[in-house]
PDB file of C-alpha atoms in Angstrom:
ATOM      1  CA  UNK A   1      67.004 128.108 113.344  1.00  0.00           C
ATOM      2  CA  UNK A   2      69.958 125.919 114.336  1.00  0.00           C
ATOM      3  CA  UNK A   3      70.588 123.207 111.181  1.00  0.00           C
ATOM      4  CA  UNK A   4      68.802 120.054 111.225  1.00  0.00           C
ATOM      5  CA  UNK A   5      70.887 116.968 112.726  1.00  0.00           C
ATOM      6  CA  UNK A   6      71.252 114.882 110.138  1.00  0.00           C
ATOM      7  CA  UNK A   7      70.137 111.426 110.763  1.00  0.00           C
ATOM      8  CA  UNK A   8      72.407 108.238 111.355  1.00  0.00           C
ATOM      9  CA  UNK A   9      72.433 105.583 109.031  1.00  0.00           C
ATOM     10  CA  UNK A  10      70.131 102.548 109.890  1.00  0.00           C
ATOM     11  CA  UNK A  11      73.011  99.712 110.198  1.00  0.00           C
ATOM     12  CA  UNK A  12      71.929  95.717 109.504  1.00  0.00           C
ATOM     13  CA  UNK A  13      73.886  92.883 109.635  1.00  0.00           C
ATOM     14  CA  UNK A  14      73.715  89.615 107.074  1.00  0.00           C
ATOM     15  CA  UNK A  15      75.030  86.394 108.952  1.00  0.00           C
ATOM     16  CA  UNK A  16      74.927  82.767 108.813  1.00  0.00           C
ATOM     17  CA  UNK A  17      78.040  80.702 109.809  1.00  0.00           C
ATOM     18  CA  UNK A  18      77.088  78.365 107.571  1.00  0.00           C
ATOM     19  CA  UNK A  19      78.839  79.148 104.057  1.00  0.00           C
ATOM     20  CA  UNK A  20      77.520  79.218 100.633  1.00  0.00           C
ATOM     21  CA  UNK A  21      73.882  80.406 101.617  1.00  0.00           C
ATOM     22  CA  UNK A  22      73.776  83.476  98.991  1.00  0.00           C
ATOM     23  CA  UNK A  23      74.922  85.989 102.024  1.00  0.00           C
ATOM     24  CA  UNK A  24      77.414  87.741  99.868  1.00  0.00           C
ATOM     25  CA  UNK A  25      75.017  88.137  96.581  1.00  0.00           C
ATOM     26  CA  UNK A  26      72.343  89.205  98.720  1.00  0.00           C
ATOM     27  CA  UNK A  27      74.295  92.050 100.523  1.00  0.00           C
ATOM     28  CA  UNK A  28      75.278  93.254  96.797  1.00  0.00           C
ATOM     29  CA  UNK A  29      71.692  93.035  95.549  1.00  0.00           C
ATOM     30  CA  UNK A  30      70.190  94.474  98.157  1.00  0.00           C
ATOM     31  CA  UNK A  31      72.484  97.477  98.235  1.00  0.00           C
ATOM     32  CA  UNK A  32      71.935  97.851  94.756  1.00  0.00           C
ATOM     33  CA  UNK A  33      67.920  97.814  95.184  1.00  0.00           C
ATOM     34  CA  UNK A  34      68.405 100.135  98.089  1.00  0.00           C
ATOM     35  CA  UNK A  35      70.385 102.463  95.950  1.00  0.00           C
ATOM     36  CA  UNK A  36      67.397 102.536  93.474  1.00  0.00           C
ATOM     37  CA  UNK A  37      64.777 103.622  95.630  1.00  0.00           C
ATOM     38  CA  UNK A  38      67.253 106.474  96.470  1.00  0.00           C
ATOM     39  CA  UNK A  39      69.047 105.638  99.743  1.00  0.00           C
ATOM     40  CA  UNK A  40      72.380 106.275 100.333  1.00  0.00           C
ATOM     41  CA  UNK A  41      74.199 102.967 101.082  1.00  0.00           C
ATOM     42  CA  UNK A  42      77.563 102.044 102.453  1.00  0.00           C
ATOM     43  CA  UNK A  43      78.589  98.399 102.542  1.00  0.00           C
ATOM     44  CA  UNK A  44      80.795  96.674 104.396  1.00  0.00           C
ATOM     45  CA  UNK A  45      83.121  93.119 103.450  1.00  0.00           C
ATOM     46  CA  UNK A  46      83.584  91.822 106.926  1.00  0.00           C
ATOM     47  CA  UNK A  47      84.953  88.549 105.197  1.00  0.00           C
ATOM     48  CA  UNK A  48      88.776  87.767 104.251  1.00  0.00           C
ATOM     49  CA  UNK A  49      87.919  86.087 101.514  1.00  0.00           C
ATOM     50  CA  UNK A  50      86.716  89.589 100.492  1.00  0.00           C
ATOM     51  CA  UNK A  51      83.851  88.126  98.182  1.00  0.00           C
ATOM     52  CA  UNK A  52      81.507  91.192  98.110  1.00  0.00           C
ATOM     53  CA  UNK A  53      84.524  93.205  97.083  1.00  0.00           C
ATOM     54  CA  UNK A  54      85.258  90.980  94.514  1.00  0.00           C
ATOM     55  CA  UNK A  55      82.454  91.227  92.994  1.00  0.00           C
ATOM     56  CA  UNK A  56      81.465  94.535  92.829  1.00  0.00           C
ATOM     57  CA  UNK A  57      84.164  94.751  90.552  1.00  0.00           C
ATOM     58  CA  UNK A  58      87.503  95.588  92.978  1.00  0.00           C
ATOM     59  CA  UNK A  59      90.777  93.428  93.330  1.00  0.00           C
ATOM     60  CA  UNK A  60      91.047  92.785  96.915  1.00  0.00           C
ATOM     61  CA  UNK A  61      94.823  92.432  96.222  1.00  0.00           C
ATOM     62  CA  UNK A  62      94.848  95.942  94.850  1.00  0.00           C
ATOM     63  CA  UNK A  63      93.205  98.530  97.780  1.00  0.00           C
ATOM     64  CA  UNK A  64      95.560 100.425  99.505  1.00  0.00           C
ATOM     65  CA  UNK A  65      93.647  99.792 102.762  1.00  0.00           C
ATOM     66  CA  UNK A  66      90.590  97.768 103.862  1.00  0.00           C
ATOM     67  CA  UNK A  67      88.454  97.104 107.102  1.00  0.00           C
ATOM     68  CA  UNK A  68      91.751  95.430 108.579  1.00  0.00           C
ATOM     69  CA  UNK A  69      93.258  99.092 108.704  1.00  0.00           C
ATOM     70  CA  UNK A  70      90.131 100.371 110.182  1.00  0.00           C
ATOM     71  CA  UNK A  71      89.921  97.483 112.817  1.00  0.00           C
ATOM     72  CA  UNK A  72      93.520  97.414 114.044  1.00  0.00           C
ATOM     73  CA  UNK A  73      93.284 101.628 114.588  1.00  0.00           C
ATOM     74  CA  UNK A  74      95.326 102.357 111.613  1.00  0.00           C
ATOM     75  CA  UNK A  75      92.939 104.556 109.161  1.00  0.00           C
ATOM     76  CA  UNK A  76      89.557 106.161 110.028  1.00  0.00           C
ATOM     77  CA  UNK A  77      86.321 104.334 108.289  1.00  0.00           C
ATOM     78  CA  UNK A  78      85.784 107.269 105.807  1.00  0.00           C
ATOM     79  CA  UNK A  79      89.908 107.018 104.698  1.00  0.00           C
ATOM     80  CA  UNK A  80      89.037 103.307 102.829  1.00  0.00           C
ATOM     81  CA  UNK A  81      85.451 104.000 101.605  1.00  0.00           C
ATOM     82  CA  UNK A  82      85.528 103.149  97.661  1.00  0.00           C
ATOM     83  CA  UNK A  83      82.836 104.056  95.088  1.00  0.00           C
ATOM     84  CA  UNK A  84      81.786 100.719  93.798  1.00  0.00           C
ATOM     85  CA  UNK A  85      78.892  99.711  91.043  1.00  0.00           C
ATOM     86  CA  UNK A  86      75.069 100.298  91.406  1.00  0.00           C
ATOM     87  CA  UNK A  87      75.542 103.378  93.188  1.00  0.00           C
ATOM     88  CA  UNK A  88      77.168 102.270  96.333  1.00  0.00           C
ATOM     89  CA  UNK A  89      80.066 102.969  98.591  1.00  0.00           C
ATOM     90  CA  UNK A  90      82.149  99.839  99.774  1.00  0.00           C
ATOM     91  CA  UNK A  91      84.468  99.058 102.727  1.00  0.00           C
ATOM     92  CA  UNK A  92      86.518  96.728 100.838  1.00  0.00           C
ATOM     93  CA  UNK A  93      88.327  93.312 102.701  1.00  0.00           C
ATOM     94  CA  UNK A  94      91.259  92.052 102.198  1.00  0.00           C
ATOM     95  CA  UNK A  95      93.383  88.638 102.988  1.00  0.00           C
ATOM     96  CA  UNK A  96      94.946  90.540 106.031  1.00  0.00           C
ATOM     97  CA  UNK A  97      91.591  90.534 107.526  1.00  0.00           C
ATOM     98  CA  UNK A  98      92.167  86.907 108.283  1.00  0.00           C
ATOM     99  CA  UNK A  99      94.532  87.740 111.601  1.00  0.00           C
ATOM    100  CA  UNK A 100      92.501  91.227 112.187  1.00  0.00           C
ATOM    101  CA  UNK A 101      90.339  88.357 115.017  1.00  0.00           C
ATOM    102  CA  UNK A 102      94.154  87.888 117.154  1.00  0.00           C
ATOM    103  CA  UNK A 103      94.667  91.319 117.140  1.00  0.00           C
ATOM    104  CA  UNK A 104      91.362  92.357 118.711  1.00  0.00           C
ATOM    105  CA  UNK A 105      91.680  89.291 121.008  1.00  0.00           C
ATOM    106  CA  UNK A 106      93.872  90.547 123.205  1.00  0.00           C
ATOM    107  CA  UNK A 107      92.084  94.710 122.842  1.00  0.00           C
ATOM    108  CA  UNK A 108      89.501  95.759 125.971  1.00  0.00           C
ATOM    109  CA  UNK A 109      86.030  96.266 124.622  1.00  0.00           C
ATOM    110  CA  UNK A 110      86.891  94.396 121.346  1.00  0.00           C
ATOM    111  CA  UNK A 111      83.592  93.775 120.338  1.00  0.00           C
ATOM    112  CA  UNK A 112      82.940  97.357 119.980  1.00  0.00           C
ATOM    113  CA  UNK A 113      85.587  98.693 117.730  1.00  0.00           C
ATOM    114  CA  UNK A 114      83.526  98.184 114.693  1.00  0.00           C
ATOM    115  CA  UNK A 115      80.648 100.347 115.913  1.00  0.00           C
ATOM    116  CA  UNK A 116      83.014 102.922 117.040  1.00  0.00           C
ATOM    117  CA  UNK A 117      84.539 103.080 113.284  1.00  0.00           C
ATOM    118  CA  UNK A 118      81.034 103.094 112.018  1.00  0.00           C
ATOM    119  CA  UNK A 119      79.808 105.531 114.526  1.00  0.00           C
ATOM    120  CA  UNK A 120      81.708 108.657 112.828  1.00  0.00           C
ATOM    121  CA  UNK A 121      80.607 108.120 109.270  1.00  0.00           C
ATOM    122  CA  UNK A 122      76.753 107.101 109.711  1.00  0.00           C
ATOM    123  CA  UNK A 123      75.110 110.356 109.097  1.00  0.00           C
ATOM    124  CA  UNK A 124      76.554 110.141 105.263  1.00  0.00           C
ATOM    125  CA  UNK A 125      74.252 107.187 105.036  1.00  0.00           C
ATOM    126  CA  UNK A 126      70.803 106.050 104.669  1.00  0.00           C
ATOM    127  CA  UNK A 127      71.498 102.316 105.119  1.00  0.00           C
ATOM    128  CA  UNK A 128      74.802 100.464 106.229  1.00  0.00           C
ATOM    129  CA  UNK A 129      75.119  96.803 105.041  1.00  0.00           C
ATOM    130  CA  UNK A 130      77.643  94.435 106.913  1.00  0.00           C
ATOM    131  CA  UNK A 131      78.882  91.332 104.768  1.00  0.00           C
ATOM    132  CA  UNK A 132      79.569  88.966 108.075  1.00  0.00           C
ATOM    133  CA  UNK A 133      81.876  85.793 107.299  1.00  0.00           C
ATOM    134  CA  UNK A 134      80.590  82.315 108.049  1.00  0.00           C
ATOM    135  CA  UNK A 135      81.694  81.997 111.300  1.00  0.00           C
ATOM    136  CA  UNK A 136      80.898  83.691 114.908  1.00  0.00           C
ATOM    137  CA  UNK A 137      83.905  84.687 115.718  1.00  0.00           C
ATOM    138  CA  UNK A 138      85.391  88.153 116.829  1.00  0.00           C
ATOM    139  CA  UNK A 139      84.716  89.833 113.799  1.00  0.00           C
ATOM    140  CA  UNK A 140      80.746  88.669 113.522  1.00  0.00           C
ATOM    141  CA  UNK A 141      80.396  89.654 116.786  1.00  0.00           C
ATOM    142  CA  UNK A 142      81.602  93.027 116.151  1.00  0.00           C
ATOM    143  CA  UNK A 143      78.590  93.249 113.371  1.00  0.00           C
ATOM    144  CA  UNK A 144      75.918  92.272 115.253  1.00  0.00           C
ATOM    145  CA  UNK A 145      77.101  94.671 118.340  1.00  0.00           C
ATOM    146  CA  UNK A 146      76.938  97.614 116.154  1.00  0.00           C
ATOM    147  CA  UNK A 147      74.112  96.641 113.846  1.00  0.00           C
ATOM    148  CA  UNK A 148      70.288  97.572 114.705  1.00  0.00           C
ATOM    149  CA  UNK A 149      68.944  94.238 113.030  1.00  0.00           C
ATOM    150  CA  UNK A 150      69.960  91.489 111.760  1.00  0.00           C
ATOM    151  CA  UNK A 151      68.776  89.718 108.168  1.00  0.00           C
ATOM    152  CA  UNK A 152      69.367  86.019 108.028  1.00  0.00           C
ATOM    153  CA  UNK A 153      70.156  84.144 104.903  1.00  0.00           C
ATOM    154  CA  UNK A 154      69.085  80.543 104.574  1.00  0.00           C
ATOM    155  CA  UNK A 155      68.873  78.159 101.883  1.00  0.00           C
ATOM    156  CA  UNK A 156      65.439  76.474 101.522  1.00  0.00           C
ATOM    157  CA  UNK A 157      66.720  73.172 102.396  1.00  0.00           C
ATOM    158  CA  UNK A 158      66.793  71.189 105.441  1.00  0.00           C
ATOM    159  CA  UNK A 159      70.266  71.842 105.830  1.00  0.00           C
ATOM    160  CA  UNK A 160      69.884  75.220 105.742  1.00  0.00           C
ATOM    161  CA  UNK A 161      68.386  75.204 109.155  1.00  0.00           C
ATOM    162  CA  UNK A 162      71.520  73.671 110.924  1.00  0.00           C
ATOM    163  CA  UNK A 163      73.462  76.782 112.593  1.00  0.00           C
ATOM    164  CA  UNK A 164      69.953  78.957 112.878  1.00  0.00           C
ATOM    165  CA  UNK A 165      69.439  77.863 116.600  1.00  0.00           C
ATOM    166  CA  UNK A 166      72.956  78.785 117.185  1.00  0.00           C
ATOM    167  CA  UNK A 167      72.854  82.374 115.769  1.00  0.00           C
ATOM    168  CA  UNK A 168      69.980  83.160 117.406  1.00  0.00           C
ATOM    169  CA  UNK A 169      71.695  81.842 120.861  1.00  0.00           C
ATOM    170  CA  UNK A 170      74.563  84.175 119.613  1.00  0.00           C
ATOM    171  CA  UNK A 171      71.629  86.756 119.220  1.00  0.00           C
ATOM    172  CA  UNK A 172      70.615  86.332 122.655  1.00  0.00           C
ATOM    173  CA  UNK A 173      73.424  86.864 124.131  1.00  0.00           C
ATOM    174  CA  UNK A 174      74.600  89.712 121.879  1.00  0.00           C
ATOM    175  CA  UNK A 175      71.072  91.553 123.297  1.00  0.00           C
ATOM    176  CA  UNK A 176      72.072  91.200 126.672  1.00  0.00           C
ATOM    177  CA  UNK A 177      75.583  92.117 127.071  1.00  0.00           C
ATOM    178  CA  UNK A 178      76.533  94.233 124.089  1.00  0.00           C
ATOM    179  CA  UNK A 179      73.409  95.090 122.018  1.00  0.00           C
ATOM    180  CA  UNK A 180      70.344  95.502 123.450  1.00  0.00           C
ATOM    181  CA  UNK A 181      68.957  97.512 120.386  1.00  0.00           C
ATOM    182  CA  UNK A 182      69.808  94.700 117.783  1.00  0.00           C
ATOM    183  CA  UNK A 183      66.833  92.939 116.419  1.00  0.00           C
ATOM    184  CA  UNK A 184      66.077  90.210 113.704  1.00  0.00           C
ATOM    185  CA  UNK A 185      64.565  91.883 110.784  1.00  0.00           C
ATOM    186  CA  UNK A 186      63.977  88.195 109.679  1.00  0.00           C
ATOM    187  CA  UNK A 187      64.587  85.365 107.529  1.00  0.00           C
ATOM    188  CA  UNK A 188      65.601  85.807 103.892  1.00  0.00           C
ATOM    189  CA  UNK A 189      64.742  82.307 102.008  1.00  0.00           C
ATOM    190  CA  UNK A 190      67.343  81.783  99.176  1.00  0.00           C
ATOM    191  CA  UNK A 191      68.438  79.325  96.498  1.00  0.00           C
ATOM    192  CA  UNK A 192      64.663  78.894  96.035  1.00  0.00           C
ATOM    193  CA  UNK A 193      63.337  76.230  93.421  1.00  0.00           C
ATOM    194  CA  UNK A 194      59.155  76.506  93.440  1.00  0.00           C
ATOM    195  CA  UNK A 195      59.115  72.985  91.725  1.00  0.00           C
ATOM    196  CA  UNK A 196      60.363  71.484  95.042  1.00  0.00           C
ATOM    197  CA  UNK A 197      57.781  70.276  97.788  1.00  0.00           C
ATOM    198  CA  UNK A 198      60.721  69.436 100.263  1.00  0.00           C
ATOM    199  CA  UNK A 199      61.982  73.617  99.449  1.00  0.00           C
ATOM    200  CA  UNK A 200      58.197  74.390 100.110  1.00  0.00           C
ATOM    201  CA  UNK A 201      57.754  72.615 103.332  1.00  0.00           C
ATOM    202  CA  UNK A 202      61.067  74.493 104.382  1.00  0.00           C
ATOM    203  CA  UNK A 203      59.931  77.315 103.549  1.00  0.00           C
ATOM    204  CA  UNK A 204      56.651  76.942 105.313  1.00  0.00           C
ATOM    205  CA  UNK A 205      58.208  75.622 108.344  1.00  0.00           C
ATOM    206  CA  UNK A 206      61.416  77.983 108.880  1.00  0.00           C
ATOM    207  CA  UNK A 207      59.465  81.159 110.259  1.00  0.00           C
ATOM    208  CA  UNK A 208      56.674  79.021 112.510  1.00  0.00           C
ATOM    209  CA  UNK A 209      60.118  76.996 113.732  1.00  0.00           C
ATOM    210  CA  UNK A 210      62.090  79.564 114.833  1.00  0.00           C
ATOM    211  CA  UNK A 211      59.608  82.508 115.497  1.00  0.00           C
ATOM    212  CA  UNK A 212      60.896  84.573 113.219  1.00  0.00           C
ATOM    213  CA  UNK A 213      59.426  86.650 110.310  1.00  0.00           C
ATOM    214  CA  UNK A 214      60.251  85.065 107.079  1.00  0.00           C
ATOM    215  CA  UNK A 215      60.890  87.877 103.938  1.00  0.00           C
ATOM    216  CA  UNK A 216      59.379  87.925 101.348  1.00  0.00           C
ATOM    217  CA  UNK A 217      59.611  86.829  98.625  1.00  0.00           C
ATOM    218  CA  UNK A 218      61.774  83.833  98.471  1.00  0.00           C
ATOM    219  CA  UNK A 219      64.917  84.580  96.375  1.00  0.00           C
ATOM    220  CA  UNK A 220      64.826  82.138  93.277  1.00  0.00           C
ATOM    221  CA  UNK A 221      67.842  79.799  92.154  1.00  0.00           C
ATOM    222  CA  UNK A 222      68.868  81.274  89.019  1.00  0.00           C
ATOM    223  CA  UNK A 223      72.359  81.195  86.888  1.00  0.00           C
ATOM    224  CA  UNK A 224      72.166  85.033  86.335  1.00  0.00           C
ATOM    225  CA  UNK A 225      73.652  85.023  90.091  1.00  0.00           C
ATOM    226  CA  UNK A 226      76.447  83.127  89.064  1.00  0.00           C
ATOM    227  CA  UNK A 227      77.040  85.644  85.930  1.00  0.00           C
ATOM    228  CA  UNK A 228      77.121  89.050  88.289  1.00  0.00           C
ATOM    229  CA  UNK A 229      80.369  88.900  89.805  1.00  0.00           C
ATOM    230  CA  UNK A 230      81.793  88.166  86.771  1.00  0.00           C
ATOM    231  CA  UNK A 231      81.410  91.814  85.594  1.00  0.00           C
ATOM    232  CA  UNK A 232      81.531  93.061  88.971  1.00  0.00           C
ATOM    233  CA  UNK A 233      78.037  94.135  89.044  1.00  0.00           C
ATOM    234  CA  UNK A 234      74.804  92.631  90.912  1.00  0.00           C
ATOM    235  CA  UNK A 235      72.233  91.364  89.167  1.00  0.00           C
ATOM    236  CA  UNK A 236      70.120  94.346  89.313  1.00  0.00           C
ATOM    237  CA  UNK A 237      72.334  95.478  86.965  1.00  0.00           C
ATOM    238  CA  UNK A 238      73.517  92.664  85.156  1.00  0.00           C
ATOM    239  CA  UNK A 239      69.642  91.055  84.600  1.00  0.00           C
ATOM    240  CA  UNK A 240      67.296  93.798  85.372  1.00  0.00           C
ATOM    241  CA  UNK A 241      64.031  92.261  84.889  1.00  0.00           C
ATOM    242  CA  UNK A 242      65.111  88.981  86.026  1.00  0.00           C
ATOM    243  CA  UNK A 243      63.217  87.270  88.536  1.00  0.00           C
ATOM    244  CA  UNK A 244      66.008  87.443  91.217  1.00  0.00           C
ATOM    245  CA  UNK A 245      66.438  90.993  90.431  1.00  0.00           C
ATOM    246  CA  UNK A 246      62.873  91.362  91.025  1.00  0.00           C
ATOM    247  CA  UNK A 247      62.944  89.406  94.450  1.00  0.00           C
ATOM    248  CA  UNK A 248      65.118  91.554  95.999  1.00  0.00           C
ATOM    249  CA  UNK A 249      63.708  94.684  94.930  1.00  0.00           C
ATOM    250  CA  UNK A 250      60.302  93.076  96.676  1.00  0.00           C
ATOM    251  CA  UNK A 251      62.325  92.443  99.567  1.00  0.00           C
ATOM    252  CA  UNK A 252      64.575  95.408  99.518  1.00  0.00           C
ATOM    253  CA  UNK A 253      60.812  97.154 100.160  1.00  0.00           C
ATOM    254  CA  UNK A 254      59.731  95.289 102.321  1.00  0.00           C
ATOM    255  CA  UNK A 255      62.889  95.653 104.716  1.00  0.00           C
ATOM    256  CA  UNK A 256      62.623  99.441 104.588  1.00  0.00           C
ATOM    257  CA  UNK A 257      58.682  99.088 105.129  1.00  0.00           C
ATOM    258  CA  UNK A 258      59.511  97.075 108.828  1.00  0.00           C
ATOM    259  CA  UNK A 259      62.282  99.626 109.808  1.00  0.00           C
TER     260      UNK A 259
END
């Protein structure tokens, strides 16, 4: 019998363009309670301010090469894949990914170059996570082209909810030019305080507002996020049996449970 085709990796995408909304610490957590239940994860800093590299313990000013190089044509995907903490691979960023948006501006089928890149190293992974920056730019675009869904971080706060509308109008447009596979796997509620009624009508009103499924359960404010990057580990590692670390085990679950 001919060998078995190995399988391609599942790929999802973590946006908001509105900043400080726990994107970053989520994409390291959940890797890490992927990695746990045994998957093979790769993830991905699509952010120049190279955050998630940061803190899974890599200079960004150090790497030889980052998602820039990969972007711009200059290295293959697999040529700047690190071996970070928690048992995960990493794409690191850098600060040069700040002009990688001009140079694809002016590239044919720019939105696409990120799946192609991802395209020849997916069967050495279970799960791909992108790390999108706060914007919708070039770069965003390129992770929810290549992406099959789409997790949404969101503060349970009625700010939290400005920008939603737009990424899902982003969404819709993504599905019908470039991406007619990508889905929203849902809402991930962060930054979550129980002892707040105004946090708990957000929460209640978030998935019923937009339509959209609303993960569970709500990841808790706690300082033990805060302490993580510090050693350049998530806080799987860092707190184990915290309650954060618990939520996104939950929620790492109940991801690979809708997939």
């Amino acid at each position: 019998m001919p060998p078995r085709k190995r399988a391609s990796a599942t790929i999802i995408a973590l946006a908001n363009q509105k900043g400080g909304v726990a994107k970053t610490t989520s994409v390291a957590s959940l890797g890490a309670a992927f990695a746990e239940l045994g998957k093979r994860v790769l993830l991905v800093d699509l952010d120049p301010q190279a955050c998630l590299t940061f803190s899974l313990g890599i200079d960004p000013e150090s790497v030889e090469a980052s998602i820039h190089d990969v972007l711009i044509g200059a290295r293959a995907l697999n040529e700047v894949v690190v071996s970070a903490a928690d048992g995960v691979d990493l794409v690191p960023s850098s600060i040069e990914l700040a002009g990688t948006e001009a140079v694809l501006l002016g590239r044919p089928g720019r939105e696409y170059v990120l799946q192609e890149a991802l395209a020849k190293a997916a069967t050495a992974y279970d799960l791909i996570l992108l790390d999108c920056s706060p914007s919708l730019g070039v770069l965003t675009l390129n992770a929810l082209t290549a992406a099959r869904g789409l997790i949404i971080p969101m503060p349970c706060e009625m700010l939290g909810h400005r920008g939603v509308g737009q990424l899902l109008d982003t969404v819709r447009d993504v599905k019908r030019i470039l991406n007619k596979k990508l889905t929203v796997i849902g809402v991930l509620p962060t930054m979550f305080d129980s002892r707040s009624a105004h946090q708990q009508d957000v929460l209640a009103d978030v998935g019923e507002r937009y339509g959209l499924t609303v993960l569970s359960p709500p990841i808790p404010r706690t300082v033990r996020f805060a302490e993580a990057p510090a050693v350049g580990r998530s806080i799987l590692a860092t707190a184990r049996s915290s309650k954060g670390a618990q939520a996104y085990r939950a929620v790492a679950q109940d991801v690979l449970a809708r997939l």
